[in-house]
CSV table of C-alpha atoms and ligand atoms in Angstrom, one decimal:
chain,number,residue,atom,x,y,z
A,25,GLU,CA,-83.6,-20.3,-29.3
A,26,MET,CA,-81.8,-17.5,-27.6
A,27,PHE,CA,-80.4,-18.5,-24.2
A,28,GLY,CA,-82.2,-21.9,-24.5
A,29,GLN,CA,-79.4,-23.6,-22.4
A,30,LEU,CA,-79.9,-21.3,-19.5
A,31,THR,CA,-83.6,-21.4,-19.9
A,32,SER,CA,-83.6,-25.2,-19.4
A,33,GLY,CA,-80.9,-25.2,-16.7
A,34,LEU,CA,-83.1,-22.8,-14.5
A,35,GLU,CA,-86.1,-24.8,-15.4
A,36,SER,CA,-84.5,-27.8,-13.7
A,37,ALA,CA,-84.2,-25.6,-10.7
A,38,TRP,CA,-88.0,-25.1,-10.4
A,39,ASN,CA,-88.7,-28.6,-11.0
A,40,LYS,CA,-86.9,-29.7,-7.9
A,41,LEU,CA,-89.3,-27.8,-5.8
A,42,LYS,CA,-92.5,-29.4,-7.1
A,43,GLY,CA,-94.5,-30.7,-4.3
A,44,GLU,CA,-92.9,-28.5,-1.8
A,45,GLU,CA,-94.9,-26.4,0.6
A,46,VAL,CA,-92.5,-23.8,1.5
A,47,LEU,CA,-89.2,-22.5,0.7
A,48,THR,CA,-86.6,-23.4,3.3
A,49,LYS,CA,-82.8,-23.2,3.8
A,50,GLU,CA,-82.7,-26.9,3.0
A,51,ASN,CA,-85.0,-27.4,0.0
A,52,ILE,CA,-83.4,-24.5,-2.0
A,53,VAL,CA,-79.8,-26.1,-1.7
A,54,GLU,CA,-80.3,-28.2,-4.7
A,55,PRO,CA,-82.2,-25.6,-7.0
A,56,MET,CA,-79.6,-22.9,-6.1
A,57,ARG,CA,-76.9,-25.4,-7.2
A,58,ASP,CA,-78.8,-25.6,-10.5
A,59,ILE,CA,-79.1,-21.9,-10.8
A,60,ARG,CA,-75.4,-21.3,-10.1
A,61,ARG,CA,-74.7,-24.1,-12.8
A,62,ALA,CA,-76.8,-22.6,-15.5
A,63,LEU,CA,-75.3,-19.3,-15.0
A,64,LEU,CA,-72.0,-20.4,-15.1
A,65,GLU,CA,-72.7,-22.6,-18.3
A,66,ALA,CA,-74.4,-19.4,-19.9
A,67,ASP,CA,-70.8,-17.8,-19.5
A,68,VAL,CA,-71.8,-15.2,-16.7
A,69,SER,CA,-68.7,-14.2,-14.8
A,70,LEU,CA,-68.1,-16.1,-11.5
A,71,PRO,CA,-68.3,-13.0,-9.2
A,72,VAL,CA,-71.5,-12.1,-10.6
A,73,VAL,CA,-73.0,-15.4,-10.3
A,74,ARG,CA,-71.8,-15.5,-6.7
A,75,ARG,CA,-73.4,-12.4,-5.7
A,76,PHE,CA,-76.6,-13.5,-7.7
A,77,VAL,CA,-76.8,-16.6,-6.2
A,78,GLN,CA,-76.2,-15.2,-2.7
A,79,SER,CA,-79.0,-12.3,-3.1
A,80,VAL,CA,-81.6,-14.9,-4.4
A,81,SER,CA,-80.9,-17.5,-1.7
A,82,ASP,CA,-81.3,-14.6,1.0
A,83,GLN,CA,-84.6,-13.4,-0.2
A,84,ALA,CA,-85.8,-17.1,-1.0
A,85,VAL,CA,-85.3,-18.1,2.7
A,86,GLY,CA,-87.0,-15.1,4.1
A,87,VAL,CA,-90.2,-15.1,2.1
A,88,GLY,CA,-92.1,-17.6,4.0
A,89,LEU,CA,-95.5,-18.8,3.0
A,90,ILE,CA,-97.7,-17.0,0.9
A,91,ARG,CA,-101.4,-18.1,0.2
A,92,GLY,CA,-101.5,-19.6,-3.2
A,93,VAL,CA,-98.3,-19.1,-4.2
A,94,LYS,CA,-96.2,-22.4,-4.9
A,95,PRO,CA,-92.5,-22.2,-3.7
A,96,ASP,CA,-91.2,-22.9,-7.3
A,97,GLN,CA,-93.3,-19.8,-8.4
A,98,GLN,CA,-92.0,-17.9,-5.6
A,99,LEU,CA,-88.4,-18.7,-6.7
A,100,VAL,CA,-89.2,-18.0,-10.3
A,101,LYS,CA,-90.4,-14.4,-9.2
A,102,ILE,CA,-87.3,-13.7,-7.0
A,103,VAL,CA,-84.9,-14.9,-10.0
A,104,HIS,CA,-87.1,-12.8,-12.5
A,105,ASP,CA,-86.6,-9.6,-10.2
A,106,GLU,CA,-83.0,-10.4,-9.6
A,107,LEU,CA,-82.1,-10.8,-13.2
A,108,VAL,CA,-84.0,-7.5,-14.0
A,109,LYS,CA,-81.7,-5.8,-11.6
A,110,LEU,CA,-78.6,-7.4,-12.9
A,111,MET,CA,-79.2,-6.0,-16.0
A,112,GLY,CA,-79.9,-2.5,-14.8
A,113,GLY,CA,-83.4,-2.4,-14.2
A,114,GLU,CA,-85.0,0.2,-16.1
A,115,VAL,CA,-84.4,0.4,-19.9
A,116,SER,CA,-81.5,2.8,-20.3
A,117,GLU,CA,-82.6,5.5,-22.8
A,118,MET,CA,-80.2,7.1,-25.6
A,119,VAL,CA,-79.4,10.6,-24.7
A,120,PHE,CA,-79.7,13.5,-27.2
A,121,ALA,CA,-77.9,16.8,-27.2
A,122,LYS,CA,-80.0,19.8,-26.0
A,123,SER,CA,-78.5,21.6,-29.3
A,124,ALA,CA,-78.3,19.6,-32.5
A,125,PRO,CA,-76.4,17.7,-33.6
A,126,THR,CA,-76.2,14.8,-31.2
A,127,VAL,CA,-73.0,12.9,-31.8
A,128,ILE,CA,-72.9,9.2,-31.2
A,129,LEU,CA,-69.4,7.7,-31.4
A,130,LEU,CA,-69.5,4.0,-32.1
A,131,ALA,CA,-66.2,1.7,-31.1
A,132,GLY,CA,-65.6,-1.9,-30.9
A,133,LEU,CA,-63.2,-4.6,-32.2
A,134,GLN,CA,-63.5,-5.9,-35.6
A,135,GLY,CA,-66.1,-8.1,-36.8
A,136,VAL,CA,-68.6,-7.3,-33.8
A,137,GLY,CA,-71.0,-5.8,-36.1
A,138,LYS,CA,-70.0,-2.3,-35.7
A,139,THR,CA,-70.6,-1.0,-39.3
A,140,THR,CA,-73.9,-2.8,-39.5
A,141,VAL,CA,-75.0,-1.0,-36.2
A,142,CYS,CA,-74.1,2.5,-37.7
A,143,ALA,CA,-76.7,1.7,-40.1
A,144,LYS,CA,-79.2,0.0,-38.2
A,145,LEU,CA,-79.0,3.0,-35.8
A,146,ALA,CA,-79.5,5.4,-38.5
A,147,ASN,CA,-82.4,3.7,-39.5
A,148,TYR,CA,-83.9,3.3,-36.1
A,149,LEU,CA,-83.5,7.0,-35.3
A,150,LYS,CA,-84.8,7.9,-38.6
A,151,LYS,CA,-88.2,6.2,-38.2
A,152,GLN,CA,-88.3,8.2,-35.0
A,153,GLY,CA,-88.3,11.4,-37.1
A,154,LYS,CA,-84.6,12.5,-36.9
A,155,SER,CA,-82.4,13.4,-39.6
A,156,CYS,CA,-79.1,11.3,-39.5
A,157,MET,CA,-75.6,11.3,-41.1
A,158,LEU,CA,-73.0,8.6,-40.9
A,159,ILE,CA,-69.2,9.4,-40.8
A,160,ALA,CA,-66.9,6.8,-42.1
A,161,GLY,CA,-64.0,6.8,-39.9
A,162,ASP,CA,-62.9,3.4,-40.1
A,163,VAL,CA,-59.8,4.1,-42.3
A,164,TYR,CA,-57.8,0.9,-41.9
A,165,ARG,CA,-60.3,-1.1,-44.0
A,166,PRO,CA,-61.4,0.4,-47.3
A,167,ALA,CA,-63.9,-2.4,-47.5
A,168,ALA,CA,-65.5,-0.8,-44.4
A,169,ILE,CA,-66.1,2.5,-45.9
A,170,ASP,CA,-67.6,0.9,-48.9
A,171,GLN,CA,-70.1,-1.2,-46.7
A,172,LEU,CA,-71.0,1.7,-44.8
A,173,VAL,CA,-71.9,3.7,-47.9
A,174,ILE,CA,-73.9,0.8,-49.4
A,175,LEU,CA,-75.7,0.5,-46.0
A,176,GLY,CA,-76.2,4.1,-45.8
A,177,GLU,CA,-78.0,4.2,-49.3
A,178,GLN,CA,-80.1,1.3,-48.3
A,179,VAL,CA,-81.4,3.2,-45.2
A,180,GLY,CA,-81.5,6.2,-47.1
A,181,VAL,CA,-79.1,8.3,-44.9
A,182,PRO,CA,-76.0,10.3,-46.3
A,183,VAL,CA,-72.5,8.9,-45.4
A,184,TYR,CA,-69.5,11.3,-45.1
A,185,THR,CA,-66.3,9.9,-46.2
A,186,GLU,CA,-62.7,11.0,-46.9
A,187,GLY,CA,-61.4,7.8,-48.0
A,188,THR,CA,-58.4,6.1,-46.2
A,189,ASP,CA,-55.8,8.9,-46.5
A,190,VAL,CA,-57.2,11.5,-44.0
A,191,LYS,CA,-56.8,10.9,-40.2
A,192,PRO,CA,-59.8,9.9,-38.3
A,193,SER,CA,-60.0,13.0,-36.0
A,194,GLU,CA,-59.7,15.0,-39.1
A,195,ILE,CA,-62.5,13.1,-40.8
A,196,ALA,CA,-64.6,13.4,-37.7
A,197,ARG,CA,-64.0,17.2,-37.5
A,198,LYS,CA,-65.0,17.9,-41.2
A,199,GLY,CA,-67.9,15.5,-41.0
A,200,LEU,CA,-69.3,17.3,-37.9
A,201,SER,CA,-69.1,20.7,-39.7
A,202,GLU,CA,-70.7,19.3,-42.8
A,203,ALA,CA,-73.6,18.0,-40.4
A,204,LYS,CA,-74.0,21.4,-38.8
A,205,LYS,CA,-74.4,23.0,-42.2
A,206,LYS,CA,-77.1,20.6,-43.1
A,207,ASN,CA,-78.8,20.8,-39.8
A,208,ILE,CA,-78.5,17.3,-39.2
A,209,ASP,CA,-79.9,15.8,-35.9
A,210,VAL,CA,-78.0,12.9,-35.2
A,211,VAL,CA,-74.3,12.2,-36.5
A,212,ILE,CA,-73.2,8.7,-36.0
A,213,VAL,CA,-69.4,8.1,-36.3
A,214,ASP,CA,-68.0,4.6,-37.2
A,215,THR,CA,-64.2,4.2,-35.9
A,216,ALA,CA,-61.7,1.6,-36.7
A,217,GLY,CA,-62.0,-1.6,-35.1
A,218,ARG,CA,-58.8,-3.9,-34.4
A,219,LEU,CA,-58.6,-7.6,-33.9
A,220,GLN,CA,-57.8,-7.0,-30.3
A,221,ILE,CA,-57.4,-4.1,-28.0
A,222,ASP,CA,-54.2,-2.1,-28.8
A,223,LYS,CA,-53.0,1.3,-27.8
A,224,GLY,CA,-53.0,2.8,-31.3
A,225,MET,CA,-56.9,2.2,-31.2
A,226,MET,CA,-57.3,3.7,-27.8
A,227,ASP,CA,-55.3,6.7,-28.8
A,228,GLU,CA,-57.2,7.2,-32.0
A,229,LEU,CA,-60.6,6.9,-30.2
A,230,LYS,CA,-59.4,9.4,-27.5
A,231,ASP,CA,-58.6,11.8,-30.4
A,232,VAL,CA,-61.9,11.5,-32.0
A,233,LYS,CA,-63.7,11.8,-28.9
A,234,ARG,CA,-61.9,14.9,-27.8
A,235,ILE,CA,-62.7,16.4,-31.2
A,236,LEU,CA,-66.3,15.6,-31.2
A,237,ASN,CA,-67.5,15.9,-27.7
A,238,PRO,CA,-70.0,13.0,-28.3
A,239,THR,CA,-73.3,12.7,-26.1
A,240,GLU,CA,-73.1,9.1,-26.6
A,241,VAL,CA,-70.1,6.9,-26.9
A,242,LEU,CA,-71.1,3.2,-27.5
A,243,LEU,CA,-69.0,0.5,-27.4
A,244,VAL,CA,-70.5,-2.6,-29.8
A,245,VAL,CA,-70.0,-6.0,-28.4
A,246,ASP,CA,-70.8,-9.4,-29.4
A,247,ALA,CA,-73.1,-11.6,-27.5
A,248,MET,CA,-71.4,-14.6,-28.8
A,249,THR,CA,-68.4,-13.9,-26.6
A,250,GLY,CA,-70.1,-14.0,-23.5
A,251,GLN,CA,-68.4,-12.6,-20.3
A,252,GLU,CA,-65.5,-11.4,-22.4
A,253,ALA,CA,-67.9,-8.7,-23.9
A,254,ALA,CA,-68.4,-7.4,-20.4
A,255,ALA,CA,-64.6,-7.2,-19.6
A,256,LEU,CA,-64.2,-5.3,-23.0
A,257,VAL,CA,-66.9,-2.8,-21.9
A,258,THR,CA,-64.9,-2.4,-18.4
A,259,THR,CA,-61.7,-1.7,-20.1
A,260,PHE,CA,-63.0,0.6,-23.1
A,261,ASN,CA,-64.9,2.5,-20.2
A,262,LEU,CA,-61.5,3.0,-18.2
A,263,GLU,CA,-59.7,4.0,-21.2
A,264,ILE,CA,-61.8,6.2,-23.2
A,265,GLY,CA,-65.0,6.8,-21.0
A,266,ILE,CA,-68.1,5.5,-22.8
A,267,THR,CA,-71.7,5.9,-21.9
A,268,GLY,CA,-72.9,2.4,-22.7
A,269,ALA,CA,-72.8,-0.8,-25.0
A,270,ILE,CA,-74.6,-2.2,-27.9
A,271,LEU,CA,-75.0,-6.1,-27.8
A,272,THR,CA,-75.1,-7.3,-31.2
A,273,LYS,CA,-76.0,-11.3,-32.6
A,274,LEU,CA,-78.6,-11.9,-29.6
A,275,ASP,CA,-80.2,-13.8,-32.5
A,276,GLY,CA,-77.4,-16.3,-32.5
A,277,ASP,CA,-77.0,-19.0,-30.0
A,278,SER,CA,-75.4,-17.0,-27.5
A,279,ARG,CA,-75.6,-18.1,-24.0
A,280,GLY,CA,-76.6,-15.0,-22.0
A,281,GLY,CA,-73.2,-14.4,-20.2
A,282,ALA,CA,-72.8,-10.9,-22.2
A,283,ALA,CA,-76.2,-9.7,-21.5
A,284,LEU,CA,-76.3,-10.8,-17.7
A,285,SER,CA,-72.7,-9.6,-17.1
A,286,VAL,CA,-72.0,-6.3,-18.9
A,287,LYS,CA,-73.9,-3.9,-16.5
A,288,GLU,CA,-72.7,-5.5,-13.2
A,289,VAL,CA,-69.3,-5.9,-14.2
A,290,SER,CA,-68.8,-2.4,-15.9
A,291,GLY,CA,-71.3,-0.5,-14.3
A,292,LYS,CA,-72.3,0.6,-18.0
A,293,PRO,CA,-75.7,-0.2,-19.2
A,294,ILE,CA,-76.6,-2.0,-22.5
A,295,LYS,CA,-78.8,0.6,-24.4
A,296,LEU,CA,-79.4,-1.3,-27.6
A,297,VAL,CA,-79.4,-4.8,-29.0
A,298,GLY,CA,-78.9,-6.4,-32.4
A,299,ARG,CA,-80.9,-9.5,-33.2
A,300,GLY,CA,-80.3,-10.2,-36.9
A,301,GLU,CA,-78.7,-9.0,-40.0
A,302,ARG,CA,-81.6,-6.9,-41.5
A,303,MET,CA,-81.6,-3.1,-40.9
A,304,GLU,CA,-84.8,-3.5,-38.7
A,305,ASP,CA,-83.1,-5.6,-36.3
A,306,LEU,CA,-82.0,-3.1,-33.7
A,307,GLU,CA,-84.2,-2.4,-30.7
A,308,PRO,CA,-83.8,-0.9,-27.0
A,309,PHE,CA,-82.5,-3.6,-24.3
A,310,TYR,CA,-85.5,-4.0,-22.0
A,311,PRO,CA,-84.2,-5.7,-18.9
A,312,ASN,CA,-87.5,-7.2,-17.7
A,313,ARG,CA,-88.2,-8.4,-21.2
A,314,MET,CA,-85.1,-10.1,-21.4
A,315,ALA,CA,-85.6,-11.7,-17.9
A,316,GLY,CA,-89.2,-13.0,-19.1
A,317,ARG,CA,-87.4,-14.7,-22.1
A,318,ILE,CA,-84.7,-16.1,-20.0
A,319,LEU,CA,-87.2,-17.5,-17.9
A,320,GLY,CA,-88.5,-19.5,-20.9
A,321,MET,CA,-92.0,-17.8,-21.4
A,322,GLY,CA,-91.6,-16.2,-24.8
A,323,ASP,CA,-92.0,-12.7,-24.8
A,324,VAL,CA,-95.5,-11.3,-25.0
A,325,LEU,CA,-94.5,-7.6,-24.7
A,326,SER,CA,-92.2,-7.6,-27.6
A,327,PHE,CA,-94.5,-9.6,-29.7
A,328,VAL,CA,-97.3,-7.1,-29.1
A,329,GLU,CA,-95.1,-4.4,-29.9
A,330,LYS,CA,-94.1,-5.8,-33.1
A,331,ALA,CA,-97.8,-6.7,-33.7
A,332,GLN,CA,-98.6,-3.1,-33.2
A,333,GLU,CA,-96.4,-2.0,-36.1
A,334,VAL,CA,-98.7,-4.1,-38.5
A,335,MET,CA,-102.0,-4.2,-36.7
A,336,ARG,CA,-104.4,-1.2,-36.1
A,337,GLN,CA,-103.9,0.2,-32.7
A,338,GLU,CA,-107.1,-0.8,-31.3
A,339,ASP,CA,-106.7,-4.3,-32.4
A,340,ALA,CA,-103.5,-4.6,-30.9
A,341,GLU,CA,-104.6,-3.1,-27.5
A,342,GLU,CA,-107.6,-5.4,-27.6
A,343,LEU,CA,-105.2,-8.5,-28.3
A,344,GLN,CA,-103.0,-7.4,-25.2
A,345,LYS,CA,-106.1,-7.0,-23.0
A,346,LYS,CA,-107.1,-10.6,-24.2
A,347,ILE,CA,-103.9,-12.2,-23.4
A,348,MET,CA,-103.6,-10.7,-20.2
A,349,SER,CA,-107.0,-11.9,-19.2
A,350,ALA,CA,-106.0,-15.3,-20.6
A,351,ASN,CA,-109.5,-15.5,-22.7
A,352,PHE,CA,-107.3,-15.8,-26.0
A,353,ASP,CA,-109.4,-17.4,-28.6
A,354,PHE,CA,-109.1,-18.9,-32.1
A,355,ASN,CA,-109.9,-15.2,-33.5
A,356,ASP,CA,-106.8,-13.8,-31.6
A,357,PHE,CA,-104.7,-16.7,-32.7
A,358,LEU,CA,-105.6,-16.3,-36.2
A,359,LYS,CA,-104.8,-12.4,-36.0
A,360,GLN,CA,-101.5,-13.2,-34.4
A,361,THR,CA,-100.5,-15.7,-37.0
A,362,ARG,CA,-101.4,-13.4,-39.8
A,363,ALA,CA,-99.5,-10.5,-38.1
A,364,VAL,CA,-96.8,-12.7,-37.8
A,365,ALA,CA,-96.8,-13.6,-41.5
A,366,LYS,CA,-97.0,-9.9,-42.3
A,367,MET,CA,-93.9,-9.3,-40.2
A,368,GLY,CA,-91.9,-11.2,-42.5
A,369,SER,CA,-88.8,-12.8,-41.1
A,370,MET,CA,-90.3,-15.7,-39.0
A,371,THR,CA,-87.3,-16.5,-37.5
A,372,ARG,CA,-87.1,-13.5,-35.4
A,373,VAL,CA,-90.7,-13.4,-34.3
A,374,ILE,CA,-91.4,-17.1,-33.7
A,375,GLY,CA,-89.6,-17.3,-30.3
A,376,MET,CA,-91.9,-14.5,-29.4
A,377,ILE,CA,-95.0,-16.3,-29.7
A,378,PRO,CA,-96.2,-17.6,-26.2
A,379,GLY,CA,-96.3,-21.4,-26.4
A,380,MET,CA,-93.8,-21.4,-29.3
A,381,ALA,CA,-90.8,-20.3,-27.4
A,382,LYS,CA,-89.1,-23.5,-27.9
A,383,VAL,CA,-89.1,-23.5,-31.6
A,384,THR,CA,-85.4,-23.2,-32.8
A,385,PRO,CA,-84.5,-21.4,-36.0
A,386,ALA,CA,-83.7,-24.6,-37.7
A,387,GLN,CA,-87.5,-25.5,-37.1
A,388,VAL,CA,-88.8,-22.3,-38.8
A,389,ARG,CA,-89.8,-23.8,-42.0
A,390,GLU,CA,-91.6,-26.5,-40.5
A,391,ALA,CA,-93.3,-24.0,-38.0
A,392,GLU,CA,-94.3,-21.6,-41.1
A,393,LYS,CA,-96.1,-24.8,-42.5
A,394,ASN,CA,-97.8,-25.4,-39.2
A,395,LEU,CA,-99.1,-21.9,-38.9
A,396,LYS,CA,-100.4,-22.3,-42.5
A,397,MET,CA,-102.1,-25.7,-41.3
A,398,MET,CA,-103.4,-24.2,-38.3
A,399,GLU,CA,-104.9,-21.2,-40.4
A,400,ALA,CA,-106.8,-23.7,-42.5
A,401,MET,CA,-108.3,-25.6,-39.5
A,402,ILE,CA,-109.2,-22.0,-37.9
A,403,GLU,CA,-110.9,-20.9,-41.0
A,404,GLU,CA,-113.3,-24.1,-40.9
A,405,MET,CA,-114.6,-23.2,-37.5
A,406,THR,CA,-117.8,-21.5,-36.9
A,407,PRO,CA,-117.5,-18.0,-35.2
A,408,GLU,CA,-118.8,-19.5,-32.2
A,409,GLU,CA,-116.2,-22.1,-32.0
A,410,ARG,CA,-113.7,-19.8,-32.6
A,411,GLU,CA,-114.7,-17.6,-29.7
A,412,LYS,CA,-115.3,-20.6,-27.4
A,413,PRO,CA,-112.7,-23.4,-28.0
A,414,GLU,CA,-114.3,-25.3,-25.2
A,415,LEU,CA,-117.2,-26.4,-27.9
A,416,LEU,CA,-114.4,-28.1,-29.8
A,417,ALA,CA,-112.6,-29.5,-26.8
A,418,GLU,CA,-116.0,-31.2,-25.8
A,419,SER,CA,-117.3,-32.6,-29.1
A,420,PRO,CA,-115.7,-35.0,-31.3
A,421,GLU,CA,-118.3,-34.2,-34.1
A,422,ARG,CA,-117.3,-30.7,-34.1
A,423,ARG,CA,-113.4,-31.6,-34.5
A,424,LYS,CA,-114.4,-34.1,-37.1
A,425,ARG,CA,-116.2,-31.8,-39.3
A,426,VAL,CA,-113.4,-29.2,-39.1
A,427,ALA,CA,-111.0,-32.0,-39.8
A,428,GLN,CA,-112.9,-32.9,-42.9
A,429,ALA,CA,-113.5,-29.5,-44.1
A,430,SER,CA,-109.9,-28.4,-44.0
A,431,GLY,CA,-108.4,-31.7,-45.2
A,432,LYS,CA,-106.8,-32.3,-42.0
A,433,THR,CA,-106.8,-35.2,-39.5
A,434,GLU,CA,-108.8,-35.2,-36.3
A,435,GLN,CA,-105.8,-35.5,-34.3
A,436,GLN,CA,-104.4,-32.5,-35.8
A,437,VAL,CA,-107.3,-30.5,-34.9
A,438,SER,CA,-107.4,-32.0,-31.4
A,439,GLN,CA,-103.8,-30.7,-31.2
A,440,LEU,CA,-104.7,-27.3,-32.3
A,441,VAL,CA,-107.2,-27.1,-29.6
A,442,ALA,CA,-105.0,-28.4,-26.9
A,443,GLN,CA,-102.3,-25.9,-28.0
A,444,LEU,CA,-104.8,-23.1,-27.6
A,445,PHE,CA,-105.3,-24.1,-24.0
A,446,GLN,CA,-101.8,-24.7,-23.4
A,447,MET,CA,-101.1,-20.7,-24.7
A,448,ARG,CA,-103.9,-19.5,-22.2
A,449,VAL,CA,-102.1,-21.3,-19.3
A,450,ARG,CA,-98.7,-20.1,-20.4
A,451,MET,CA,-100.0,-16.5,-20.8
A,452,LYS,CA,-101.6,-16.6,-17.5
A,453,ASN,CA,-98.4,-17.8,-15.7
A,454,LEU,CA,-96.4,-15.1,-17.8
A,455,MET,CA,-98.6,-12.3,-16.8
A,456,GLY,CA,-98.4,-13.6,-13.2
A,457,VAL,CA,-94.7,-13.5,-13.1
A,458,MET,CA,-94.1,-10.2,-15.3
A,459,GLU,CA,-96.7,-8.1,-13.9
A,460,GLY,CA,-96.7,-9.3,-10.2
A,461,GLY,CA,-100.4,-10.0,-11.3
A,462,SER,CA,-101.4,-13.3,-9.6
A,463,ILE,CA,-98.2,-13.6,-7.7
A,464,PRO,CA,-98.1,-11.2,-4.6
A,465,SER,CA,-95.1,-8.9,-4.4
A,466,LEU,CA,-92.6,-10.8,-2.1
A,467,SER,CA,-90.5,-7.8,-1.0
A,468,ASN,CA,-91.4,-7.5,2.7
B,503,GDP,P1,-67.6,-5.0,-37.9
B,503,GDP,O1,-66.3,-5.6,-38.4
B,503,GDP,O2,-67.5,-4.7,-36.6
B,503,GDP,O3,-67.9,-3.4,-38.7
B,503,GDP,O4,-68.8,-5.9,-38.3
B,503,GDP,P2,-69.7,-5.8,-39.5
B,503,GDP,O5,-70.6,-4.8,-39.2
B,503,GDP,O6,-69.2,-5.9,-40.8
B,503,GDP,O7,-70.4,-7.1,-39.3
B,503,GDP,C1,-69.8,-8.3,-39.2
B,503,GDP,C2,-70.8,-9.5,-39.6
B,503,GDP,O8,-71.7,-9.8,-38.4
B,503,GDP,C3,-71.5,-9.3,-40.8
B,503,GDP,O9,-71.8,-10.4,-41.6
B,503,GDP,C4,-73.0,-8.8,-40.2
B,503,GDP,O10,-74.0,-9.2,-41.2
B,503,GDP,C5,-73.1,-9.7,-39.1
B,503,GDP,N1,-74.0,-9.2,-38.0
B,503,GDP,C6,-73.9,-8.0,-37.4
B,503,GDP,N2,-74.8,-7.5,-36.6
B,503,GDP,C7,-75.5,-8.9,-36.4
B,503,GDP,C8,-76.6,-9.3,-35.6
B,503,GDP,O11,-77.3,-8.7,-34.7
B,503,GDP,N3,-76.9,-10.5,-36.0
B,503,GDP,C9,-76.3,-11.4,-36.7
B,503,GDP,N4,-77.0,-12.7,-36.9
B,503,GDP,N5,-75.4,-10.9,-37.6
B,503,GDP,C10,-74.9,-9.8,-37.5
């Protein structure tokens, strides 16, 4: 699971506060040490970790006792808010030029996923109703141009190429004038990557940038490279001036260092994240959802948003309301699993299902089988049982009937019922933390 190690590292911090009545200078020493260690192991840069830990400690000791809120919850809330702040607070929107075309210049080292991002971004903007054109400026790797042409075709966006014999700045100039002729809304320019930073690449990027006068200059960085990614963003920003970063390969087992360090180290926000190899796998970077995920609570909001794409709007809103009120029942469960099935890639969505956040990609097939099994059992429940899972919890006879009808064991039915209740608890906790719902705001 994404950031799994960081998540469990932080969990050990909360666990040390179980049974405590208040947060004190003394009893946060151990938890803060865990937090520090978890962040360093996640490859967050040291100065960032120091500031983070200091700020969390200062707030933790100052909060005092709040009725009904346990010290470990208080600390979760403080860490959550501080993580959000660290990642830039608000989502950092893409900027579009007042008069078309908007030019987006993409830079990045080789292999980070830049070419893929070009096409993903075009696909993403196309879905928002914008016409796009790609310009193939990576003249050092003929394969990169071919790849861009193929991906362009795949997402239905024209690709402007001049082969490899023309200077990138010249390709950019011609491509841009072509885009103007065609009334294209957004032009996305691929540039040459190198294995590492060198002067030739920077000079070329400066040239291209001068000619295009782009609205966005985005550096594509690989999440697997941790704090190195943050250092790259800093360097590129100092050298050519960029407007933000795109973080790729967040679906892999990256440790979190990049997502947590980029903004704080470079001053530039992460605007988009890539979470898979498919063209759909690009989305805005939401600091507060990311914080929710890091805290290991699944990602209800992303899930609901995804679900909205396949469910009718009212259904999705209803589901969201249910989730918030923690009255989630087996009907919702069924809707959710069916929506997931429709969404296709289980790998991508599985971590978003509350209560399943611990499932790793390796276990996905298993999970898919489980979902089928759950569905079979739910289908044998009466409408009343689906709405009131308590009925099943209280009655062995009912569980037996469902087990027999669905061809499962009674234990499997019991597990399913227990799981639903667990999900309710998790969702309630999650909403409490994310919405400040059941946990009062801790500022002043
Ligand atoms: P470039 O050299 O920067 O242009 O990199 P490419 O776009 O050719 O991508 C390099 C490899 O990374 C390819 O195999 C891509 O499929 C893969 N890749 C790109 N983005 C992602 C991502 O978000 N997740 C995963 N898992 N793979 C990605």
